[in-house]
PDB file of N, CA and C in Angstrom:
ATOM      1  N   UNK A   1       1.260   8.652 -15.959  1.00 45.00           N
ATOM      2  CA  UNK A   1       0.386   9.540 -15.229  1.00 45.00           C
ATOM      3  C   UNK A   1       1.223  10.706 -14.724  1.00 45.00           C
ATOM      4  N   UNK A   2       0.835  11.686 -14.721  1.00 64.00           N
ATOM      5  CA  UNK A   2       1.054  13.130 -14.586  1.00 64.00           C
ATOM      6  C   UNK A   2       1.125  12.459 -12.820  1.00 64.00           C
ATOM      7  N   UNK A   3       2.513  13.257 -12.214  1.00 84.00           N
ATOM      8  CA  UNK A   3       2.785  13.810 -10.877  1.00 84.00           C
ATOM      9  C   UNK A   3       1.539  14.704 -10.253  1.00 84.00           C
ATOM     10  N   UNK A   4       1.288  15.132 -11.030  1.00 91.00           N
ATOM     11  CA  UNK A   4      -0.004  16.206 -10.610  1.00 91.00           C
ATOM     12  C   UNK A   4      -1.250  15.423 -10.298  1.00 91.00           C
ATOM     13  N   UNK A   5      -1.638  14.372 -11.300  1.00 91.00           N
ATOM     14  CA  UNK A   5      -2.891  13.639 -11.014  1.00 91.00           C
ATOM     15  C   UNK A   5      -2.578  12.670  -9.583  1.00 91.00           C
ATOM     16  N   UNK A   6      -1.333  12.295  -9.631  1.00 91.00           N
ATOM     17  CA  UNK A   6      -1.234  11.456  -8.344  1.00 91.00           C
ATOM     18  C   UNK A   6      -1.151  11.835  -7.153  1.00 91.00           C
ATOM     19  N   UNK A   7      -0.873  13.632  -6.815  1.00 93.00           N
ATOM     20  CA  UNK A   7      -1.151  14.349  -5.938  1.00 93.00           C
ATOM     21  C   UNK A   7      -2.464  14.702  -5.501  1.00 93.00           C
ATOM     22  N   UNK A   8      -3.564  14.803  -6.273  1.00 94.00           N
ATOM     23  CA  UNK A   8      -4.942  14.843  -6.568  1.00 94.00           C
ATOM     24  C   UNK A   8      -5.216  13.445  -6.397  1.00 94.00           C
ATOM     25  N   UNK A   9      -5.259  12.451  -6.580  1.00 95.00           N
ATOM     26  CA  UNK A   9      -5.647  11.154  -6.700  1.00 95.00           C
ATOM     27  C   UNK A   9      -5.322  10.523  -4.798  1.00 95.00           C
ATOM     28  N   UNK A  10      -3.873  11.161  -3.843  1.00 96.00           N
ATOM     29  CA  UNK A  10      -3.154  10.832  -3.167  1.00 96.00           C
ATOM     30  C   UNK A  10      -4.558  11.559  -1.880  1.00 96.00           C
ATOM     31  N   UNK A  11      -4.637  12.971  -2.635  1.00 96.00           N
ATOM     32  CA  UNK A  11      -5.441  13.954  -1.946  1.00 96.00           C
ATOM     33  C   UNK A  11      -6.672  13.673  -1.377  1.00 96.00           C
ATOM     34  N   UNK A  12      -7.447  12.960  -2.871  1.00 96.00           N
ATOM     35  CA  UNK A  12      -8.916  12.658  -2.632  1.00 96.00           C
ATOM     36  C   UNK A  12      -9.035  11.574  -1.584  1.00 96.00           C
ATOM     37  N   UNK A  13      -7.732  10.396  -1.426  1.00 97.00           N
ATOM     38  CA  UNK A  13      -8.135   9.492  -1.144  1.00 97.00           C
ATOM     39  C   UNK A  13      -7.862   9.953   0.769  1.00 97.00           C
ATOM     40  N   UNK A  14      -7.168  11.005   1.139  1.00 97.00           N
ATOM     41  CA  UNK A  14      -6.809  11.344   2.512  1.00 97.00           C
ATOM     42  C   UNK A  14      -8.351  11.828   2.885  1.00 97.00           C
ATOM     43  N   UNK A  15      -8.793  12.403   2.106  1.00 97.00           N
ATOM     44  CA  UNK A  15     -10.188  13.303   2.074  1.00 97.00           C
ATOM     45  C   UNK A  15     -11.207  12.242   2.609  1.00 97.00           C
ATOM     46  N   UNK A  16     -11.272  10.941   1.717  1.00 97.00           N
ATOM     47  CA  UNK A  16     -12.194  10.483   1.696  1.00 97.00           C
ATOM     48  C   UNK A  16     -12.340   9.290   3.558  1.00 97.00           C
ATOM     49  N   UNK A  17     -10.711   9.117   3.739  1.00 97.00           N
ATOM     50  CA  UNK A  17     -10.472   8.419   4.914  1.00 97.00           C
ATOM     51  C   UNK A  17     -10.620   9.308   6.002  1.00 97.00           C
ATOM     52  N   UNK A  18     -10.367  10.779   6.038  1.00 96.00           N
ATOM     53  CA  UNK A  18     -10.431  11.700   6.943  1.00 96.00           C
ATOM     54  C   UNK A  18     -12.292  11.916   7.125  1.00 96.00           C
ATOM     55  N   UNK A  19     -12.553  11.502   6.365  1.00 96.00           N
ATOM     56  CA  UNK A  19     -14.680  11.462   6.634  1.00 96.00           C
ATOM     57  C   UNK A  19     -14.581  10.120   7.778  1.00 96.00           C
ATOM     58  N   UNK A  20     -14.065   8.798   7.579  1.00 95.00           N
ATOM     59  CA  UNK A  20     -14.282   7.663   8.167  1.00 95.00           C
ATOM     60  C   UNK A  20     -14.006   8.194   9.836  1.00 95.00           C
ATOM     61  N   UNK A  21     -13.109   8.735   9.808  1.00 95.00           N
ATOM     62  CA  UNK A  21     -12.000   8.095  11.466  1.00 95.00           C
ATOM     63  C   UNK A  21     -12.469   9.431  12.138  1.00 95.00           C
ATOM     64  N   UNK A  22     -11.629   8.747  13.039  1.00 95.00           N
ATOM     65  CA  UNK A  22     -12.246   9.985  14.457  1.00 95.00           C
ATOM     66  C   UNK A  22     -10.812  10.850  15.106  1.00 95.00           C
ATOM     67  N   UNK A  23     -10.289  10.457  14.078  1.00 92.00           N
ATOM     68  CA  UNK A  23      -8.832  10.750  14.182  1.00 92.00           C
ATOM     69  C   UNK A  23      -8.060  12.029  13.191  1.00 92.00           C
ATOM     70  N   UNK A  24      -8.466  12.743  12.045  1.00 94.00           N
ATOM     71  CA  UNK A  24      -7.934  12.908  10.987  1.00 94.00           C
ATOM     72  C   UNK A  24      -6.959  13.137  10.855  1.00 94.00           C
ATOM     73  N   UNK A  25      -6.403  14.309  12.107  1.00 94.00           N
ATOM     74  CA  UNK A  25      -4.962  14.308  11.717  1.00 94.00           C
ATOM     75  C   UNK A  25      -3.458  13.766  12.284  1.00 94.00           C
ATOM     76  N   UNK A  26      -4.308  12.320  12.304  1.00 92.00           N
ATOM     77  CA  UNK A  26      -3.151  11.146  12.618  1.00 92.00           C
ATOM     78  C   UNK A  26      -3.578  10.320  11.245  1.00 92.00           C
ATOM     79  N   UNK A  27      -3.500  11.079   9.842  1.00 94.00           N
ATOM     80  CA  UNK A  27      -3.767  10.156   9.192  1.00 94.00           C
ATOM     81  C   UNK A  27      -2.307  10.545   7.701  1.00 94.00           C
ATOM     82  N   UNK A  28      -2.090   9.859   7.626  1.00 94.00           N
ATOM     83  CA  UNK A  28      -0.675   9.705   6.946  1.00 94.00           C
ATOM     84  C   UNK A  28      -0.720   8.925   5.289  1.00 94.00           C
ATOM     85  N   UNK A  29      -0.186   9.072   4.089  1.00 95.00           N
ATOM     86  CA  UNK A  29      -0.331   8.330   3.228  1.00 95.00           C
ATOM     87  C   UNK A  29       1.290   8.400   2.158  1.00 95.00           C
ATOM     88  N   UNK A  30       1.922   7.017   2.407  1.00 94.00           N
ATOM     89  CA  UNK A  30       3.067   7.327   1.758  1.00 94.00           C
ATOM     90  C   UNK A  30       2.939   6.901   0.281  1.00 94.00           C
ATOM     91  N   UNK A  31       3.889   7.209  -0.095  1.00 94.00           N
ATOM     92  CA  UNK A  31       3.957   6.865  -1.850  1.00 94.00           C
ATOM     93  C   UNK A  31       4.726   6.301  -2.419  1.00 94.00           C
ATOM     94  N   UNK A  32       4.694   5.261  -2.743  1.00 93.00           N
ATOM     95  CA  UNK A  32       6.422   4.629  -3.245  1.00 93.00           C
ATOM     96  C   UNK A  32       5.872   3.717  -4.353  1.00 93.00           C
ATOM     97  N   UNK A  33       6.899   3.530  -5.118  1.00 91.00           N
ATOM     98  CA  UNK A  33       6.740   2.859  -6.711  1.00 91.00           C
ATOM     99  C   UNK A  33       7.731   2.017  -6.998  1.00 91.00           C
ATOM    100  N   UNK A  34       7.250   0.359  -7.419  1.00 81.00           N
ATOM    101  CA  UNK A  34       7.904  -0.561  -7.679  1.00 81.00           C
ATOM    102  C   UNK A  34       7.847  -0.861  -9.001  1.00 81.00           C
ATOM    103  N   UNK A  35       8.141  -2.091  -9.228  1.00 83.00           N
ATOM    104  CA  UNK A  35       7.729  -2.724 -10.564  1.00 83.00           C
ATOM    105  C   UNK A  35       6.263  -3.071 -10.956  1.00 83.00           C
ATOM    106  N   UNK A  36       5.580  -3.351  -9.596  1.00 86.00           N
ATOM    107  CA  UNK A  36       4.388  -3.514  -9.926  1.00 86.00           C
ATOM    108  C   UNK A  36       3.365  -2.178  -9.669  1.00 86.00           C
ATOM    109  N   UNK A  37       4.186  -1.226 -10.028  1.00 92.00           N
ATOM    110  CA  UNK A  37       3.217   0.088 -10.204  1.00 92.00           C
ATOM    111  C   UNK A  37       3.697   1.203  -8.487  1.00 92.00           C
ATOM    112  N   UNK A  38       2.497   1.655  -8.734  1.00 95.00           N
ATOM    113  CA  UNK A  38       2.796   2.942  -7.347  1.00 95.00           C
ATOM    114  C   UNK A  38       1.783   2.564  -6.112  1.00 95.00           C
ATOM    115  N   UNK A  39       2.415   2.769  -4.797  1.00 95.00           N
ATOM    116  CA  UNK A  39       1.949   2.059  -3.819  1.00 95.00           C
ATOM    117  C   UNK A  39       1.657   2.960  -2.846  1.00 95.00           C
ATOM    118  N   UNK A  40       0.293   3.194  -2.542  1.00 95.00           N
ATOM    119  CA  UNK A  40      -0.542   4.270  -1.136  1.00 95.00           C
ATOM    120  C   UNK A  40       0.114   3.401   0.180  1.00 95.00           C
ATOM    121  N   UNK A  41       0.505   3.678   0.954  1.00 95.00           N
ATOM    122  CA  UNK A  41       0.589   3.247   1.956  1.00 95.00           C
ATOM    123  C   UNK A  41      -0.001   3.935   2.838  1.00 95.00           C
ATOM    124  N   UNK A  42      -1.190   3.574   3.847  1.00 95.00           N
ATOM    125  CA  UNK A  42      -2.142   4.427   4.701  1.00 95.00           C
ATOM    126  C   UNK A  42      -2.234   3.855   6.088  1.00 95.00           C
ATOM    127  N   UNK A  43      -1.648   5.191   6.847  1.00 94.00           N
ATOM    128  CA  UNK A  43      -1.190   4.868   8.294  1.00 94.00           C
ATOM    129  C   UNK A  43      -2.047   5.760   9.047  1.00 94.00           C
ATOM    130  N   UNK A  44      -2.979   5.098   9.748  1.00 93.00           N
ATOM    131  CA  UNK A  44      -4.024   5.594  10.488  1.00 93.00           C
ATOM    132  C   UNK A  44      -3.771   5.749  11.775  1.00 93.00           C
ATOM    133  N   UNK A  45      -4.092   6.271  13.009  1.00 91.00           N
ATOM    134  CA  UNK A  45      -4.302   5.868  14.346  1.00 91.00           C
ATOM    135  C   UNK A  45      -4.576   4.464  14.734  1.00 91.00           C
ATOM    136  N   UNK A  46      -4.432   3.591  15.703  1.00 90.00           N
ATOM    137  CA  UNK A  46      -4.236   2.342  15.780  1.00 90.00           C
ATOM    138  C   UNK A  46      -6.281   1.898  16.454  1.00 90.00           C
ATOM    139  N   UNK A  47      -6.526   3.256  16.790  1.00 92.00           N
ATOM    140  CA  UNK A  47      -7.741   3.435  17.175  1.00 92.00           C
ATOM    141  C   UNK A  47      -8.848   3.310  15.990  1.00 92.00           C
ATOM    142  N   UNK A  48      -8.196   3.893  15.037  1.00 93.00           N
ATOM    143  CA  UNK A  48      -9.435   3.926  13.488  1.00 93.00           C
ATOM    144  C   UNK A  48      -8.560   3.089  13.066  1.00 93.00           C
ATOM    145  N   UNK A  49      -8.143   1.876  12.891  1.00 93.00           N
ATOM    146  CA  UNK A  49      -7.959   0.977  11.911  1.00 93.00           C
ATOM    147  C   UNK A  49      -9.054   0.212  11.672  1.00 93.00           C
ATOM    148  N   UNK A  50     -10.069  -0.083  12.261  1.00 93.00           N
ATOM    149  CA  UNK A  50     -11.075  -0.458  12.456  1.00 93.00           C
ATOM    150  C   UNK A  50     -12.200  -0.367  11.833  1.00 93.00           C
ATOM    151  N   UNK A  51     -12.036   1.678  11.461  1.00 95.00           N
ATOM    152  CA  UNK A  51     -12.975   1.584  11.009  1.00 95.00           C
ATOM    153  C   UNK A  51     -12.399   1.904   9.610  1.00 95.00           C
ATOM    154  N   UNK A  52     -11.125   2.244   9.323  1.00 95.00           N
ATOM    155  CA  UNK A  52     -10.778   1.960   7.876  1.00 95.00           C
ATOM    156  C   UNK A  52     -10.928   0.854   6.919  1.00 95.00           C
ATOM    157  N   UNK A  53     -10.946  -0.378   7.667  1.00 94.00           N
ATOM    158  CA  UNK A  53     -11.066  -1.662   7.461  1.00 94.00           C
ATOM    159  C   UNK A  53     -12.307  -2.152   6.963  1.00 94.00           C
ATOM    160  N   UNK A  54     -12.927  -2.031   8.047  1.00 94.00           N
ATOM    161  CA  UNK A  54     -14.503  -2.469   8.090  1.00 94.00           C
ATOM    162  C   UNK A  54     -14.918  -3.662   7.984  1.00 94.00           C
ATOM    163  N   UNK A  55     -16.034  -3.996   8.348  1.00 94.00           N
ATOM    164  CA  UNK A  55     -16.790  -5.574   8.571  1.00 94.00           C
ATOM    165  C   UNK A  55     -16.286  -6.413   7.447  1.00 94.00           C
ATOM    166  N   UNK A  56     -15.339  -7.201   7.804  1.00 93.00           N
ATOM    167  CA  UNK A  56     -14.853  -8.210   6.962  1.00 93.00           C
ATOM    168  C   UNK A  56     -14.020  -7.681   5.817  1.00 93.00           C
ATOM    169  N   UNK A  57     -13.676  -6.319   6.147  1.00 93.00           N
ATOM    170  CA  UNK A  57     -12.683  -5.763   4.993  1.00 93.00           C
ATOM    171  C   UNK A  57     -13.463  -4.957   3.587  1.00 93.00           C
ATOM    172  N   UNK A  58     -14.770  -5.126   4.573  1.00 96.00           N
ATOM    173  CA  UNK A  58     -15.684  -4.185   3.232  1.00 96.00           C
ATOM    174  C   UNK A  58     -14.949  -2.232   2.812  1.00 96.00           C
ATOM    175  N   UNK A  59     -14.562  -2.297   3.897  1.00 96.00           N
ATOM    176  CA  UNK A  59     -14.625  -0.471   4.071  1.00 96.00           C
ATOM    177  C   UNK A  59     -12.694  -0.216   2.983  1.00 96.00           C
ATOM    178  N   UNK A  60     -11.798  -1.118   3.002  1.00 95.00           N
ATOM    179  CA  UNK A  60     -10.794  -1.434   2.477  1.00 95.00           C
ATOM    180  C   UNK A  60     -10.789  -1.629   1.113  1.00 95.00           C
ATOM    181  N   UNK A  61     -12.008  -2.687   1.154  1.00 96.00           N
ATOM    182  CA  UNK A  61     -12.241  -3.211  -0.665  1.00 96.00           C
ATOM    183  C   UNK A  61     -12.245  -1.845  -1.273  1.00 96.00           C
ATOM    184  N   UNK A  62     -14.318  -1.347  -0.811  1.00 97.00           N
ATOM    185  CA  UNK A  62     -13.873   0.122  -1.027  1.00 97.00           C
ATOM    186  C   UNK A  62     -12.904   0.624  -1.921  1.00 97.00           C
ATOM    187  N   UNK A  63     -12.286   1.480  -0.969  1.00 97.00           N
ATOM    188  CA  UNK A  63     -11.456   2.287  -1.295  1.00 97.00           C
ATOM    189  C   UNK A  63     -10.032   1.883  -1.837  1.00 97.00           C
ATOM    190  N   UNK A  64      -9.807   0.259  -2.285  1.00 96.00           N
ATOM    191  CA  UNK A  64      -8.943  -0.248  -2.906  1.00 96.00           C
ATOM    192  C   UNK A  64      -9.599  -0.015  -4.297  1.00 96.00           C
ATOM    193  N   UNK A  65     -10.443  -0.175  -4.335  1.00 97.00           N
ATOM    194  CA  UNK A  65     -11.663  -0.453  -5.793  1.00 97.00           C
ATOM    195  C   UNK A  65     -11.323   1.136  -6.296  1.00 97.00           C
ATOM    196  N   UNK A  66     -11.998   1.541  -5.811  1.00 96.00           N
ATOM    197  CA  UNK A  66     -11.930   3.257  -6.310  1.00 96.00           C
ATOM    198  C   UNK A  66     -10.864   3.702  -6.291  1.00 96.00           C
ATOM    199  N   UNK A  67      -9.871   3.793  -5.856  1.00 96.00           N
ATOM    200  CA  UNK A  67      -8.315   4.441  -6.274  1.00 96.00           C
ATOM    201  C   UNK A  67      -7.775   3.759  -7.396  1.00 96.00           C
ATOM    202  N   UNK A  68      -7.767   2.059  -7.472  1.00 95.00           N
ATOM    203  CA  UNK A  68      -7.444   1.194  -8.782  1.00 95.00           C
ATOM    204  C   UNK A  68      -8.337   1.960 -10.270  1.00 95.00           C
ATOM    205  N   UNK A  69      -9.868   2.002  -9.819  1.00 96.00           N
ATOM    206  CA  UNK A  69     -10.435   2.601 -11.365  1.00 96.00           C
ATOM    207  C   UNK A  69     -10.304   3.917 -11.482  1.00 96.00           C
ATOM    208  N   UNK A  70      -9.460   4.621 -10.559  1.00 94.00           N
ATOM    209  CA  UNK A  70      -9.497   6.048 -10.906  1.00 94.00           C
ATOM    210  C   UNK A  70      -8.141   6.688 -11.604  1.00 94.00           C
ATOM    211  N   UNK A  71      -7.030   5.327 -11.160  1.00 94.00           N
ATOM    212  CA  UNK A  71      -5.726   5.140 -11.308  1.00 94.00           C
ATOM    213  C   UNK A  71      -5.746   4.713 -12.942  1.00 94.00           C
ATOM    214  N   UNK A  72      -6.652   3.389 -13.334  1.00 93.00           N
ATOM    215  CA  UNK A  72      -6.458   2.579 -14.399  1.00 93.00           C
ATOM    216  C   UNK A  72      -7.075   4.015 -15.427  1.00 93.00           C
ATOM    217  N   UNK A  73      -8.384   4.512 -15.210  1.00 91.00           N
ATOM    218  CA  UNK A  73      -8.869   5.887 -16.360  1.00 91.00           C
ATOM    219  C   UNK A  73      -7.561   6.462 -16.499  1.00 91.00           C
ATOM    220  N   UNK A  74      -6.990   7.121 -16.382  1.00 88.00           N
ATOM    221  CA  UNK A  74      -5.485   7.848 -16.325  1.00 88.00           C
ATOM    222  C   UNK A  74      -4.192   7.049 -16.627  1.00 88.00           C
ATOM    223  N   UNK A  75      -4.307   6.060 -16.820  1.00 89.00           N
ATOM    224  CA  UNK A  75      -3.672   5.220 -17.189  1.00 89.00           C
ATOM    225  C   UNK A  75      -1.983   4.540 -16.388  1.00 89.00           C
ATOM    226  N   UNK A  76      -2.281   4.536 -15.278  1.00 91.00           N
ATOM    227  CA  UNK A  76      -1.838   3.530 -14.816  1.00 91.00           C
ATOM    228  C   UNK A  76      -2.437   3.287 -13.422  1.00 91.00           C
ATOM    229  N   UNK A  77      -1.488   1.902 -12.934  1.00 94.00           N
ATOM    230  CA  UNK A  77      -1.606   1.176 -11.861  1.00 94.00           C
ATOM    231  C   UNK A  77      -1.295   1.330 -10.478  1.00 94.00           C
ATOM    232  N   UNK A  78      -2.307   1.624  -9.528  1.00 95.00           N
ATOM    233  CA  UNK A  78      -2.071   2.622  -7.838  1.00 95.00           C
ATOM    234  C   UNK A  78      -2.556   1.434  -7.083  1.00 95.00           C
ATOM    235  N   UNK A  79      -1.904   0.966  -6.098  1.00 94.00           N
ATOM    236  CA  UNK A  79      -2.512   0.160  -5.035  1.00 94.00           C
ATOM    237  C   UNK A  79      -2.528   0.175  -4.107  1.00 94.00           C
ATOM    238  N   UNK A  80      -3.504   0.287  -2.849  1.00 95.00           N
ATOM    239  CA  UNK A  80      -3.857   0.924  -1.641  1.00 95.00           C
ATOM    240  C   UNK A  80      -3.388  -0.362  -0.267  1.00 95.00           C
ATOM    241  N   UNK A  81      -2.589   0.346   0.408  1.00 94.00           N
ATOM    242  CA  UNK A  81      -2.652  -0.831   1.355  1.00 94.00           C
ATOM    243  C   UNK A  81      -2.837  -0.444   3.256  1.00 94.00           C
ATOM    244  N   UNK A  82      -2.940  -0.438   4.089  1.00 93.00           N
ATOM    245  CA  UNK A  82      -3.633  -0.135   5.104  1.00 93.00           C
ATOM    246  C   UNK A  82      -2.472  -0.725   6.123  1.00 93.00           C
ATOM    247  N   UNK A  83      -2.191   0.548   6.946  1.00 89.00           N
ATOM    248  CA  UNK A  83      -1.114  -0.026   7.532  1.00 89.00           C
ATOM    249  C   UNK A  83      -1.203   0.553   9.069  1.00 89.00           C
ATOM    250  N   UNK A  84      -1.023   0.520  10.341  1.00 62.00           N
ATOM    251  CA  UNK A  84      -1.314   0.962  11.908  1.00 62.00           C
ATOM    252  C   UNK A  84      -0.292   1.586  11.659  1.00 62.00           C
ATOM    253  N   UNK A  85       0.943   1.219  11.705  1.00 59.00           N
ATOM    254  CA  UNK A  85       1.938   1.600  11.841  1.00 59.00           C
ATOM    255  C   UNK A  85       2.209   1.776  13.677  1.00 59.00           C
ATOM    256  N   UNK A  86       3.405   2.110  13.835  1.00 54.00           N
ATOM    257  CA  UNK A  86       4.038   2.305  15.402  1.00 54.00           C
ATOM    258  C   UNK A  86       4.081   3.787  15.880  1.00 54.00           C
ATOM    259  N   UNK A  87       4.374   4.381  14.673  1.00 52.00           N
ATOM    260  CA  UNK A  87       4.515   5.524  14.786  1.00 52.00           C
ATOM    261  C   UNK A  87       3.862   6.567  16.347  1.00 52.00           C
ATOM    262  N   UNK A  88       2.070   6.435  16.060  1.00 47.00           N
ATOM    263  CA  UNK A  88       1.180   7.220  16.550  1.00 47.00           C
ATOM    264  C   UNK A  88       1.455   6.368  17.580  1.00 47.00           C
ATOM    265  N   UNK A  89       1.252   5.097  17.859  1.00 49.00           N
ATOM    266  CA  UNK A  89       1.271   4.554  19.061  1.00 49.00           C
ATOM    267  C   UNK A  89       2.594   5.039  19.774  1.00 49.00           C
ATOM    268  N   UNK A  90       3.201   4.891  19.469  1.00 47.00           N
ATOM    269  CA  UNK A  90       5.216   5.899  20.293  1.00 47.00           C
ATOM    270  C   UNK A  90       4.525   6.764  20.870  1.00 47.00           C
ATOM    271  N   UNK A  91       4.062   7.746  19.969  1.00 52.00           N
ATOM    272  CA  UNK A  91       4.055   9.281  20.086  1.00 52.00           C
ATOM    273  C   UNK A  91       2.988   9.298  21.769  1.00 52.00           C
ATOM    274  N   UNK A  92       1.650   8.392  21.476  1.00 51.00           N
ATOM    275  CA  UNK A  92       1.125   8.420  23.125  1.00 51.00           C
ATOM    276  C   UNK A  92       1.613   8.308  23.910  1.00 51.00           C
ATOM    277  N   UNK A  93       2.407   6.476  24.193  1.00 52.00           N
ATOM    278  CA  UNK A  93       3.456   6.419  24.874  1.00 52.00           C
ATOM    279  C   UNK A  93       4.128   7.323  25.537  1.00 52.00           C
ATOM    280  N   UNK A  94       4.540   8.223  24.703  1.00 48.00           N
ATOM    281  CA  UNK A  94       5.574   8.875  24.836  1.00 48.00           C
ATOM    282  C   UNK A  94       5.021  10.391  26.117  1.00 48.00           C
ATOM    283  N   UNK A  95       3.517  10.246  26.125  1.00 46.00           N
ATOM    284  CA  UNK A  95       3.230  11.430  26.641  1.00 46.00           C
ATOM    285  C   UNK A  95       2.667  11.605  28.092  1.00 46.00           C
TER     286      UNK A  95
END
């Protein structure tokens, strides 16, 4: 997969989480690549994890589902994972 599609692919999916939260721009998405393919890592406000998630992990499936078939058309393997992180929480703390 083209660098370019995974910037676009990285893009849509900030787009589509920045509609959910009440937060957008505490919303973060890293990128890193193993053996088992390339890995979203998505670090929200500790406030919208909640609703990134959703009732029983519906709102997660989601958008695990749709980045995997948008990843697999283009031909390879992207996997989304949902993370609070400490980060944003410091930064209040901190204020």
């Amino acid at each position: 997969m083209s660098n370019q599609k995974l910037i676009e692919l990285q893009a849509w999916l900030k787009n589509v989480i920045s509609a959910i939260v009440s937060d957008p721009d505490n919303i973060e998405i890293i990128q890193s690549e193993d053996e088992m393919g390339i890995l979203f890592l998505v670090k929200v406000d500790k406030s919208d994890l909640g609703k990134v998630i959703g009732k029983e992990g519906q709102v997660a499936k989601a958008l695990r589902t749709l980045v995997r078939s948008a990843a697999y058309v283009i031909g390879e393997k992207v996997s989304v994972k949902i993370d609070a992180g400490t980060r944003f929480e410091l930064e209040k703390e901190d204020r």
